[in-house]
Amino acid sequence: QVQLVESGGGLVQAGGSLRLSCAASGATFSNYAMGWFRQAPGKERQFVAAIAFSWRGTRTYYSDSVKGRFTISRDNAKNTAYLQMNSLNPEDTAVYYCAASQDAGTTQVEEEYDFWGQGTQVTVSS
């Protein structure tokens, strides 16, 4: 079992930045692919970013809506994944969830993630 706890959400003005953290415990963090998803009010949860690895090395993936603005990273020594969010706009307002997958190659498919955090609220004001 992996326990995930997100932090770093809050209220920010449009154009601002936030960094979300996802602290993992209960398993060998480095073995898991990590992803970030978000859910806005009245909408389905959607993929934001993922960091996965294979024999080719570590790769990152982003949704088109955040590409170039958000950066996913991980620090295996700290058992923590991060989502750096820059140039935020009101459309980024959502609850952000981190997720872990035992399949190291998992990327965008929500159903392939095995463990989820409780979410952290990000609100961007105009």
PDB file of C-alpha atoms in Angstrom, residues 5-59:
ATOM      1  CA  VAL A   5      -0.562  13.249   0.801  1.00  0.00           C
ATOM      2  CA  GLU A   6      -0.769  16.368  -1.340  1.00  0.00           C
ATOM      3  CA  SER A   7       0.072  19.846  -0.154  1.00  0.00           C
ATOM      4  CA  GLY A   8       0.809  23.269  -1.571  1.00  0.00           C
ATOM      5  CA  GLY A   9      -2.594  24.234  -2.901  1.00  0.00           C
ATOM      6  CA  GLY A  10      -4.153  27.604  -2.239  1.00  0.00           C
ATOM      7  CA  LEU A  11      -5.457  30.810  -3.725  1.00  0.00           C
ATOM      8  CA  VAL A  12      -3.352  32.624  -6.308  1.00  0.00           C
ATOM      9  CA  GLN A  13      -3.945  35.414  -8.787  1.00  0.00           C
ATOM     10  CA  ALA A  14      -3.906  34.794 -12.505  1.00  0.00           C
ATOM     11  CA  GLY A  15      -0.355  34.727 -13.778  1.00  0.00           C
ATOM     12  CA  GLY A  16       0.983  33.447 -10.491  1.00  0.00           C
ATOM     13  CA  SER A  17       2.667  30.207  -9.536  1.00  0.00           C
ATOM     14  CA  LEU A  18       2.223  27.371  -7.084  1.00  0.00           C
ATOM     15  CA  ARG A  19       4.160  24.220  -6.361  1.00  0.00           C
ATOM     16  CA  LEU A  20       2.255  21.161  -5.287  1.00  0.00           C
ATOM     17  CA  SER A  21       3.933  18.372  -3.368  1.00  0.00           C
ATOM     18  CA  CYS A  22       2.914  14.755  -3.027  1.00  0.00           C
ATOM     19  CA  ALA A  23       4.539  12.907  -0.145  1.00  0.00           C
ATOM     20  CA  ALA A  24       4.490   9.135  -0.439  1.00  0.00           C
ATOM     21  CA  SER A  25       4.905   6.481   2.234  1.00  0.00           C
ATOM     22  CA  GLY A  26       4.390   2.777   2.668  1.00  0.00           C
ATOM     23  CA  ALA A  27       6.330   1.440  -0.292  1.00  0.00           C
ATOM     24  CA  THR A  28       9.425   1.937  -2.407  1.00  0.00           C
ATOM     25  CA  PHE A  29       8.557   5.232  -4.015  1.00  0.00           C
ATOM     26  CA  SER A  30      11.093   4.961  -6.801  1.00  0.00           C
ATOM     27  CA  ASN A  31       9.316   1.918  -8.254  1.00  0.00           C
ATOM     28  CA  TYR A  32       6.122   3.818  -9.013  1.00  0.00           C
ATOM     29  CA  ALA A  33       5.074   6.019 -11.879  1.00  0.00           C
ATOM     30  CA  MET A  34       3.528   9.214 -10.540  1.00  0.00           C
ATOM     31  CA  GLY A  35       0.790  11.316 -12.012  1.00  0.00           C
ATOM     32  CA  TRP A  36      -1.180  14.448 -11.321  1.00  0.00           C
ATOM     33  CA  PHE A  37      -4.854  14.816 -12.166  1.00  0.00           C
ATOM     34  CA  ARG A  38      -7.354  17.559 -11.491  1.00  0.00           C
ATOM     35  CA  GLN A  39     -11.092  17.891 -11.163  1.00  0.00           C
ATOM     36  CA  ALA A  40     -12.921  21.153 -11.593  1.00  0.00           C
ATOM     37  CA  PRO A  41     -16.449  21.646 -10.216  1.00  0.00           C
ATOM     38  CA  GLY A  42     -19.002  19.846 -12.340  1.00  0.00           C
ATOM     39  CA  LYS A  43     -16.367  18.244 -14.546  1.00  0.00           C
ATOM     40  CA  GLU A  44     -14.710  14.869 -14.774  1.00  0.00           C
ATOM     41  CA  ARG A  45     -11.245  14.319 -13.421  1.00  0.00           C
ATOM     42  CA  GLN A  46      -8.639  14.898 -16.098  1.00  0.00           C
ATOM     43  CA  PHE A  47      -5.003  14.075 -16.629  1.00  0.00           C
ATOM     44  CA  VAL A  48      -2.467  16.828 -15.983  1.00  0.00           C
ATOM     45  CA  ALA A  49       1.022  15.349 -15.923  1.00  0.00           C
ATOM     46  CA  ALA A  50       2.910  12.126 -15.341  1.00  0.00           C
ATOM     47  CA  ILE A  51       6.462  10.980 -14.784  1.00  0.00           C
ATOM     48  CA  ALA A  52       7.172   7.438 -15.819  1.00  0.00           C
ATOM     49  CA  PHE A  53      10.200   5.371 -16.607  1.00  0.00           C
ATOM     50  CA  SER A  54      11.293   2.426 -18.658  1.00  0.00           C
ATOM     51  CA  TRP A  55      14.473   1.020 -20.146  1.00  0.00           C
ATOM     52  CA  ARG A  56      14.591   4.256 -22.151  1.00  0.00           C
ATOM     53  CA  GLY A  57      14.873   6.301 -18.988  1.00  0.00           C
ATOM     54  CA  THR A  58      12.565   8.761 -17.259  1.00  0.00           C
ATOM     55  CA  ARG A  59       9.964  10.574 -19.312  1.00  0.00           C
TER      56      ARG A  59
END
